Coordinates of C-alpha atoms in Angstrom, one line a residue:
M1 CA 27.0 84.9 -11.2
Q2 CA 27.2 87.9 -9.2
N3 CA 23.9 88.7 -9.5
L4 CA 22.5 85.0 -9.1
F5 CA 24.7 84.5 -6.0
L6 CA 23.1 87.9 -4.9
A7 CA 19.8 86.9 -5.9
K8 CA 20.0 84.2 -3.8
I9 CA 21.2 86.0 0.0
L10 CA 18.1 89.0 -1.4
A11 CA 15.1 85.6 -1.4
S12 CA 16.0 84.1 1.7
L13 CA 15.7 87.0 3.7
T14 CA 12.4 88.5 1.9
S15 CA 11.2 85.1 1.1
H16 CA 7.2 85.0 3.0
E17 CA 8.5 81.2 4.6
S18 CA 11.7 83.5 6.0
L19 CA 11.5 83.5 10.4
V20 CA 12.7 86.9 10.9
D21 CA 11.9 90.2 9.0
V22 CA 14.9 92.0 8.5
R23 CA 14.1 94.8 6.6
D24 CA 14.2 98.9 7.5
S25 CA 16.4 97.4 10.7
A26 CA 19.9 97.8 11.9
V27 CA 21.5 94.1 11.6
L28 CA 25.5 92.7 12.5
A29 CA 27.5 90.7 10.1
A30 CA 29.8 88.2 11.8
I31 CA 33.5 88.9 9.8
S32 CA 35.8 86.2 10.4
G33 CA 37.8 87.8 7.1
G34 CA 37.7 84.5 5.5
P35 CA 35.8 83.9 1.8
D36 CA 32.2 82.8 3.0
S37 CA 32.0 85.9 6.0
T38 CA 33.8 88.6 3.4
A39 CA 31.8 87.8 0.6
L40 CA 28.7 88.2 3.1
L41 CA 28.9 91.9 3.8
L42 CA 30.1 92.3 1.0
A43 CA 26.7 91.5 -0.6
L44 CA 24.8 92.7 3.0
R45 CA 26.3 96.4 1.7
V46 CA 25.1 96.0 -1.7
L47 CA 22.1 94.8 -0.9
Q48 CA 22.2 97.5 2.1
E49 CA 19.8 99.8 0.3
D50 CA 17.3 97.3 -1.1
L51 CA 16.5 96.3 1.9
K52 CA 16.7 99.6 3.9
I53 CA 19.0 98.0 6.4
A54 CA 21.5 99.9 7.9
V55 CA 24.6 97.1 7.8
G56 CA 27.5 96.7 11.1
A57 CA 30.3 94.4 11.4
V58 CA 31.5 92.4 14.4
H59 CA 34.8 90.4 14.8
V60 CA 36.4 87.8 16.9
N61 CA 40.6 87.8 17.6
H62 CA 40.7 84.9 19.3
K63 CA 44.5 85.2 19.7
M64 CA 45.0 81.5 18.6
R65 CA 47.6 81.9 16.1
G66 CA 49.5 85.5 16.5
E67 CA 50.4 87.4 13.9
E68 CA 47.5 85.9 11.6
S69 CA 45.3 86.9 13.7
D70 CA 46.5 90.0 14.4
G71 CA 45.6 90.6 10.8
D72 CA 43.2 89.3 10.2
E73 CA 41.2 91.4 12.1
E74 CA 43.8 94.6 10.5
Y75 CA 42.1 92.8 6.9
C76 CA 38.2 93.3 8.9
R77 CA 39.0 96.9 9.7
A78 CA 40.8 97.8 6.4
L79 CA 37.1 96.4 4.8
C80 CA 34.9 97.8 6.5
K81 CA 36.7 100.6 6.7
R82 CA 36.4 100.5 2.7
L83 CA 32.5 99.9 2.7
S84 CA 32.0 102.3 5.3
V85 CA 30.6 100.0 7.7
P86 CA 31.2 100.7 11.6
L87 CA 33.4 97.2 13.1
Y88 CA 33.0 95.7 16.2
V89 CA 35.8 93.6 17.8
H90 CA 36.9 92.1 20.4
T91 CA 40.1 90.2 21.9
A92 CA 40.2 87.7 23.2
K93 CA 42.4 85.9 26.3
K94 CA 45.3 84.2 24.9
T95 CA 45.4 80.4 25.3
S96 CA 47.9 77.9 24.1
R97 CA 45.1 76.2 22.5
S98 CA 41.0 76.5 22.7
S99 CA 38.1 73.8 21.9
E100 CA 36.1 74.6 18.8
E101 CA 32.6 75.0 21.6
S102 CA 34.6 77.3 24.0
M103 CA 36.1 79.7 20.5
R104 CA 32.4 79.1 19.5
R105 CA 30.6 80.5 22.6
V106 CA 33.1 83.2 23.3
R107 CA 32.5 84.4 19.6
Y108 CA 28.3 84.0 20.2
D109 CA 28.3 86.0 23.4
F110 CA 29.9 89.0 22.3
L111 CA 27.6 88.7 19.5
C112 CA 24.7 88.7 21.6
S113 CA 26.0 91.2 23.4
Q114 CA 26.9 93.8 20.4
A115 CA 22.7 93.1 18.6
K116 CA 21.6 94.5 22.2
A117 CA 24.0 97.6 22.4
K118 CA 23.8 98.5 18.9
G119 CA 19.9 97.8 18.8
A120 CA 20.5 95.2 15.9
K121 CA 17.5 93.2 15.8
A122 CA 19.8 90.5 14.1
V123 CA 23.6 89.3 13.8
F124 CA 24.6 87.3 10.3
L125 CA 25.9 84.6 9.8
A126 CA 28.2 82.6 6.8
H127 CA 26.9 79.4 6.9
T128 CA 26.8 78.5 2.8
S129 CA 24.7 74.6 1.8
S130 CA 28.7 73.0 2.3
D131 CA 28.7 73.9 5.3
Q132 CA 25.1 72.8 6.3
V133 CA 26.8 69.5 4.3
E134 CA 29.8 69.1 6.8
T135 CA 26.7 69.9 9.9
V136 CA 24.5 66.7 8.4
L137 CA 27.3 64.4 8.6
F138 CA 28.3 65.5 11.7
R139 CA 25.6 64.7 13.0
I140 CA 25.7 61.0 11.5
L141 CA 28.7 60.2 12.5
R142 CA 28.5 61.5 16.3
G143 CA 24.6 59.8 16.6
T144 CA 21.4 62.2 16.3
S145 CA 18.1 62.0 15.8
P146 CA 16.0 61.9 13.0
A147 CA 15.6 66.1 13.9
G148 CA 18.8 66.3 14.0
L149 CA 19.2 66.0 9.8
I150 CA 17.9 69.1 9.4
G151 CA 20.6 71.0 10.0
M152 CA 21.3 74.5 10.1
S153 CA 18.6 76.6 10.3
P154 CA 17.7 79.7 8.0
A155 CA 17.1 81.2 11.3
Y156 CA 17.3 80.7 14.8
T157 CA 16.5 82.6 18.2
L158 CA 18.4 82.3 20.8
K159 CA 17.0 82.5 24.4
D160 CA 18.2 86.0 25.2
G161 CA 16.4 86.9 21.7
T162 CA 19.0 87.9 19.9
N163 CA 17.9 86.4 16.5
L164 CA 20.4 84.0 14.0
V165 CA 19.7 84.5 10.2
R166 CA 21.7 82.5 7.5
P167 CA 21.3 84.2 4.8
M168 CA 23.7 82.2 2.8
L169 CA 23.1 78.5 2.9
D170 CA 21.5 78.2 -1.1
C171 CA 25.2 79.1 -2.1
S172 CA 28.0 77.1 -2.2
R173 CA 31.4 77.5 -1.5
D174 CA 31.5 77.8 -5.3
D175 CA 29.5 80.3 -5.6
V176 CA 31.0 82.6 -2.8
M177 CA 34.1 81.8 -4.7
D178 CA 32.9 83.4 -7.6
F179 CA 31.6 86.2 -6.1
L180 CA 34.7 87.2 -4.6
K181 CA 36.0 87.2 -7.8
E182 CA 34.1 89.3 -9.9
C183 CA 34.1 92.1 -6.5
A184 CA 37.9 92.3 -6.8
T185 CA 38.7 91.0 -3.1
E186 CA 40.5 88.8 -2.0
A187 CA 40.2 87.3 1.7
R188 CA 42.1 85.8 3.8
F189 CA 43.1 82.0 4.0
D190 CA 42.9 80.6 8.2
S191 CA 45.7 77.9 8.3
S192 CA 43.8 76.7 11.4
N193 CA 41.7 75.5 8.7
D194 CA 44.0 72.6 7.9
D195 CA 44.6 71.7 11.5
V196 CA 42.1 67.9 10.8
S197 CA 42.2 67.7 14.7
Y198 CA 39.1 70.1 14.4
T199 CA 36.3 67.8 13.2
R200 CA 34.2 70.3 11.1
N201 CA 38.5 70.2 9.7
F202 CA 38.3 66.9 9.2
L203 CA 35.4 66.4 7.5
R204 CA 35.3 69.7 4.8
N205 CA 39.3 68.1 4.4
S206 CA 39.7 64.3 4.3
L207 CA 36.0 62.7 4.6
V208 CA 33.6 65.0 1.8
P209 CA 36.5 65.6 -0.6
L210 CA 37.1 60.9 -0.8
A211 CA 33.7 60.7 -0.4
K212 CA 33.3 62.3 -3.0
T213 CA 35.0 60.4 -5.1
R214 CA 33.1 57.7 -5.4
F215 CA 30.6 59.8 -4.9
H216 CA 29.8 62.7 -7.4
S217 CA 26.5 64.3 -5.8
L218 CA 27.5 63.9 -1.8
E219 CA 26.3 67.1 -1.1
R220 CA 23.4 66.9 -3.9
Q221 CA 22.3 63.7 -1.9
V222 CA 22.7 64.6 1.9
E223 CA 20.4 67.5 0.6
K224 CA 17.6 65.7 -0.8
L225 CA 17.8 63.8 2.9
R226 CA 17.9 66.9 4.7
V227 CA 14.9 68.6 2.7
M228 CA 12.6 65.3 3.2
A229 CA 13.9 64.6 7.0
K230 CA 12.8 68.7 7.5
S231 CA 9.6 67.6 6.0
D232 CA 8.9 64.4 8.4
E233 CA 9.9 65.9 11.6
S234 CA 7.1 69.1 10.8
F235 CA 4.3 66.6 11.1
M236 CA 5.6 64.9 13.9
D237 CA 6.5 67.6 15.7
L238 CA 2.2 68.3 15.1
C239 CA 1.8 64.1 16.1
V240 CA 3.8 65.2 19.2
S241 CA 2.2 68.5 20.2
H242 CA -0.8 66.1 20.6
A243 CA -0.5 63.4 22.4
I244 CA 1.5 65.9 24.8
N245 CA -2.2 67.7 25.6
D246 CA -3.4 64.1 26.1
I247 CA -1.8 63.3 28.9
G248 CA -1.5 66.5 30.3
G249 CA 1.3 69.1 28.9
T250 CA 4.6 68.9 28.2
L251 CA 5.6 70.6 31.8
S252 CA 3.0 68.9 33.8
N253 CA 5.5 67.5 36.5
R254 CA 2.9 64.4 36.8
W255 CA 2.0 62.2 34.1
K256 CA 0.5 58.8 34.2
I257 CA 2.9 56.1 32.8
E258 CA -0.9 54.2 30.9
R259 CA -1.6 57.2 28.6
I260 CA 2.5 57.1 27.4
A261 CA 3.0 53.0 27.4
D262 CA -0.1 52.6 24.6
L263 CA 1.9 55.3 22.4
H264 CA 4.2 54.0 19.1
E265 CA 7.7 53.9 20.6
S266 CA 8.1 56.6 18.0
L267 CA 6.1 59.0 19.8
S268 CA 6.7 58.2 23.3
R269 CA 11.1 58.9 22.4
R270 CA 10.2 62.7 20.7
I271 CA 8.0 63.3 24.0
I272 CA 10.5 62.4 26.7
A273 CA 12.5 64.4 24.8
R274 CA 10.4 67.4 24.1
A275 CA 9.7 67.3 28.1
L276 CA 13.8 67.1 28.8
K277 CA 14.1 70.0 26.1
E278 CA 11.5 72.6 27.6
R279 CA 13.1 71.5 31.2
G280 CA 17.0 72.5 29.7
I281 CA 18.2 69.3 30.3
E282 CA 20.5 67.9 27.3
T283 CA 18.3 65.5 25.3
E284 CA 20.6 62.0 24.7
Y285 CA 19.7 59.2 23.2
E286 CA 20.5 57.4 26.5
R287 CA 18.7 59.4 28.7
V288 CA 15.7 58.7 26.9
F289 CA 15.6 54.8 26.9
V290 CA 16.6 54.9 30.0
I291 CA 13.8 56.9 31.1
L292 CA 11.5 54.4 28.3
N293 CA 12.9 51.5 30.4
M294 CA 11.5 53.2 33.8
M295 CA 8.4 54.3 32.4
A296 CA 8.2 49.8 31.3
D297 CA 8.9 48.9 34.9
S298 CA 6.4 51.1 36.6
N299 CA 5.3 48.8 39.3
T300 CA 8.9 49.2 40.8
R301 CA 9.8 52.5 42.3
Q302 CA 12.8 53.9 41.0
R303 CA 14.4 57.2 40.3
I304 CA 17.2 59.0 38.9
S305 CA 19.5 62.2 38.5
L306 CA 19.1 63.8 35.2
N307 CA 20.6 67.3 35.8
E308 CA 22.0 69.9 38.3
H309 CA 18.3 70.9 38.8
W310 CA 16.0 68.3 38.0
D311 CA 15.6 64.5 38.9
L312 CA 13.3 62.0 37.5
A313 CA 10.5 59.0 39.4
V314 CA 8.6 56.4 38.6
E315 CA 5.9 55.3 41.6
R316 CA 3.0 53.9 41.6
G317 CA 2.2 54.1 38.4
E318 CA 3.2 57.8 37.0
L319 CA 6.4 59.9 36.2
I320 CA 7.5 62.4 38.2
W321 CA 9.1 64.7 36.9
I322 CA 11.3 66.5 40.4
K323 CA 12.4 70.5 40.6
M324 CA 15.5 69.9 42.6
P325 CA 15.6 73.0 45.4
E326 CA 17.3 76.3 45.2
E327 CA 18.2 77.0 48.8
I328 CA 18.5 80.2 49.6
E329 CA 20.5 82.4 52.3
S330 CA 17.9 84.6 53.5
H331 CA 16.5 83.0 56.8
G332 CA 20.1 81.0 57.3
E333 CA 20.5 77.4 55.7
H334 CA 19.1 75.3 54.2
T335 CA 16.1 77.7 52.9
Y336 CA 14.3 75.7 49.8
S337 CA 11.9 77.3 47.1
V338 CA 8.4 75.1 47.2
H339 CA 7.0 73.5 43.8
S340 CA 3.6 74.7 43.5
P341 CA 2.8 72.0 42.3
G342 CA 5.6 69.5 42.5
T343 CA 7.3 68.0 44.2
T344 CA 10.2 69.7 46.4
V345 CA 12.9 67.3 47.8
L346 CA 14.4 68.4 51.1
T347 CA 17.7 67.1 51.3
A348 CA 18.5 68.2 54.4
L349 CA 16.0 66.1 55.7
D350 CA 15.6 63.4 54.6
K351 CA 12.1 64.1 53.5
T352 CA 9.9 65.5 50.8
L353 CA 6.9 68.4 50.6
G354 CA 4.1 67.2 47.8
V355 CA 2.3 70.1 46.7
H356 CA -0.3 68.3 44.6
L357 CA -3.7 69.8 43.3
C358 CA -6.6 68.6 44.5
E359 CA -8.7 68.7 40.6
E360 CA -12.0 67.2 42.3
A361 CA -13.0 67.9 45.4
P362 CA -13.5 65.2 48.2
A363 CA -15.3 64.6 51.3
I364 CA -14.4 67.0 54.2
N365 CA -13.8 64.9 57.7
A366 CA -12.6 66.8 60.8
V367 CA -9.7 68.8 60.8
N368 CA -6.6 66.4 62.2
R369 CA -3.7 69.2 63.6
E370 CA -1.5 66.4 63.1
S371 CA -1.9 64.8 60.1
L372 CA 1.4 65.1 57.5
D373 CA -1.2 64.7 55.1
I374 CA -4.2 68.1 54.8
L375 CA -6.8 69.2 52.6
V376 CA -5.0 73.1 52.1
D377 CA -7.1 76.3 50.5
L378 CA -3.8 78.2 49.4
S379 CA -5.9 80.4 47.4
R380 CA -6.0 83.8 49.7
V381 CA -2.2 82.6 49.1
K382 CA -0.7 85.4 46.5
S383 CA 3.8 85.1 47.3
A384 CA 6.0 82.4 46.8
L385 CA 6.4 79.4 49.1
T386 CA 9.1 78.4 51.4
V387 CA 10.3 75.9 53.7
R388 CA 13.3 77.1 55.7
R389 CA 14.1 77.5 59.8
G390 CA 11.3 79.5 61.6
V391 CA 12.5 82.9 63.2
S392 CA 11.6 85.2 65.9
R393 CA 10.4 87.5 64.0
D394 CA 7.7 85.0 62.8
Q395 CA 4.0 85.1 62.4
I396 CA 1.1 82.8 62.3
Q397 CA -2.4 83.2 62.6
P398 CA -3.4 79.3 64.1
L399 CA -6.2 77.6 63.3
G400 CA -9.7 78.7 64.2
M401 CA -8.7 82.4 65.7
S402 CA -9.1 85.8 63.6
Q403 CA -5.3 87.5 64.8
M404 CA -2.0 87.2 64.4
V405 CA 0.4 85.8 66.7
R406 CA 4.3 84.9 67.5
L407 CA 5.5 82.0 65.5
K408 CA 7.7 81.6 69.2
K409 CA 4.8 82.1 71.6
Y410 CA 2.6 78.8 69.0
L411 CA 5.1 77.3 69.9
H412 CA 5.5 77.2 73.2
S413 CA 2.0 77.0 73.7
N414 CA 2.3 73.3 71.8
N415 CA 5.3 72.2 73.1
K416 CA 4.2 69.0 74.2
R417 CA 3.3 67.7 70.3
S418 CA 6.4 67.1 68.2
R419 CA 7.4 68.3 65.2
A420 CA 7.6 66.3 61.7
L421 CA 10.4 68.9 60.5
G422 CA 12.4 70.0 63.6
P423 CA 12.8 73.9 63.4
Y424 CA 11.4 74.0 59.5
V425 CA 8.3 75.7 58.4
L426 CA 6.2 76.2 55.6
A427 CA 6.4 79.5 55.4
S428 CA 5.2 82.8 52.1
E429 CA 7.8 85.7 53.5
D430 CA 7.5 86.1 57.1
E431 CA 3.9 84.1 57.3
I432 CA 3.9 81.1 58.6
L433 CA 1.5 78.6 56.8
W434 CA 2.0 74.6 57.9
V435 CA 4.5 73.5 61.2
P436 CA 4.2 70.4 60.0
G437 CA 3.1 67.6 62.7
L438 CA 1.5 70.0 64.9
G439 CA -0.8 72.6 63.1
F440 CA -1.5 74.9 60.6
S441 CA -3.1 78.3 59.9
D442 CA -6.5 79.2 59.1
K443 CA -5.4 81.0 56.4
I444 CA -5.0 78.3 54.4
K445 CA -8.4 76.2 56.1
V446 CA -10.9 74.5 53.5
I447 CA -14.3 76.5 53.8
D448 CA -15.2 75.4 50.3
K449 CA -13.4 73.1 48.8
P450 CA -9.7 72.9 48.8
T451 CA -7.1 73.4 45.7
H452 CA -4.6 71.6 47.4
R453 CA -3.0 69.0 49.0
L454 CA -0.2 69.0 51.5
S455 CA 1.8 66.0 52.6
I456 CA 5.3 65.2 53.8
G457 CA 7.1 62.0 53.1
S458 CA 10.2 60.9 53.1
I459 CA 12.7 60.4 50.8
A460 CA 12.8 56.6 50.4
A461 CA 15.5 53.8 51.2
D462 CA 15.0 51.8 47.6
I463 CA 15.1 54.9 45.0
S464 CA 18.1 55.8 44.6
I465 CA 19.8 58.8 43.7
C466 CA 22.7 58.3 40.8

């Protein structure tokens, strides 16, 4: 049995399907002192020469169970000393009660920091096939998309670049206990695992055992479902990628609704879900269907807030993703980073600034400096655009002139003309490019053909911001 357990882990780490090649590298194992993580560390120590890996261990003491928590830490220290494995410990602040999610966040933050500090290629987690079944059941009961049925991945890369590897997903809890027995090692027992107020414990201790009295092959059947869902989702991902390319790409901020409306609902739903994910917005069932309903009523101007960074609007047959402005303090209050291309909402001014690509070169007529909808060439602008208050050091190269002048002098010479944004201007660092309603810089004048269209609009009263 020991050889079978080790063979499963070795196969997981060396298979051609392995997403992270950890051979010839340093790795860290997350250990709690419980059976699963203890078996993982023992196995890695045995396989260390075969894989040519340098193994370290990480333990987090959450201080939730008093002396028992400290006992887990002491056990981990003694185990690592016996195995000649370096151990890195984090002691969390003691609280009366923490949620599963908050404790998980503490653990993962420490795992990631240690992986970077020690130059580890991956952090190993001791999730088993039994954990996989619990994960799938939990997602079903909570409400999940078909993609959620895939369960935990054998390997996953976090946003900070840390690789998480789960080499025991083909090993059952029985495999773990048999391996520990043959190694003559007794792991720690976490008494909080009996607390069914935690969702995982309720599934593990109450729901799964009860279901298995009637459905003896529960774990095997859930695994079959998971494997089929994984295959189906792989195919659907390809379909979604092709469909998204046809409408302009996931990160395009303007989509023609008619191009999405002709697609099957399954594709439309997944396109929206992927767009949310790419923008860092939580993908929820209700949120996706709110957006689909907005698209179904595309003749009505609508607007919703998705989170603190993104709004979404439907207008003139388009679905418009609106990146909310980030206010910065370098030039005083209400300085907005401009999204190019895209729409910037100037909340303090009750205005919007649109920066749209010119895909086709329109005919250029006489230049109207006072227009709030102008064609420009931004190819010579190298720095990021902002909308902010004009200050004394600002300069502008007025249209038709070859020299820079102080903004103050330019405004004084045009003091009888109105400014659409009051004291606010469109700038690139300390150079003013446009004073809406008054005039724009010669630097963005169209010589050959325009690259962008700039337009000032109002935040429509009939578009609600939720």
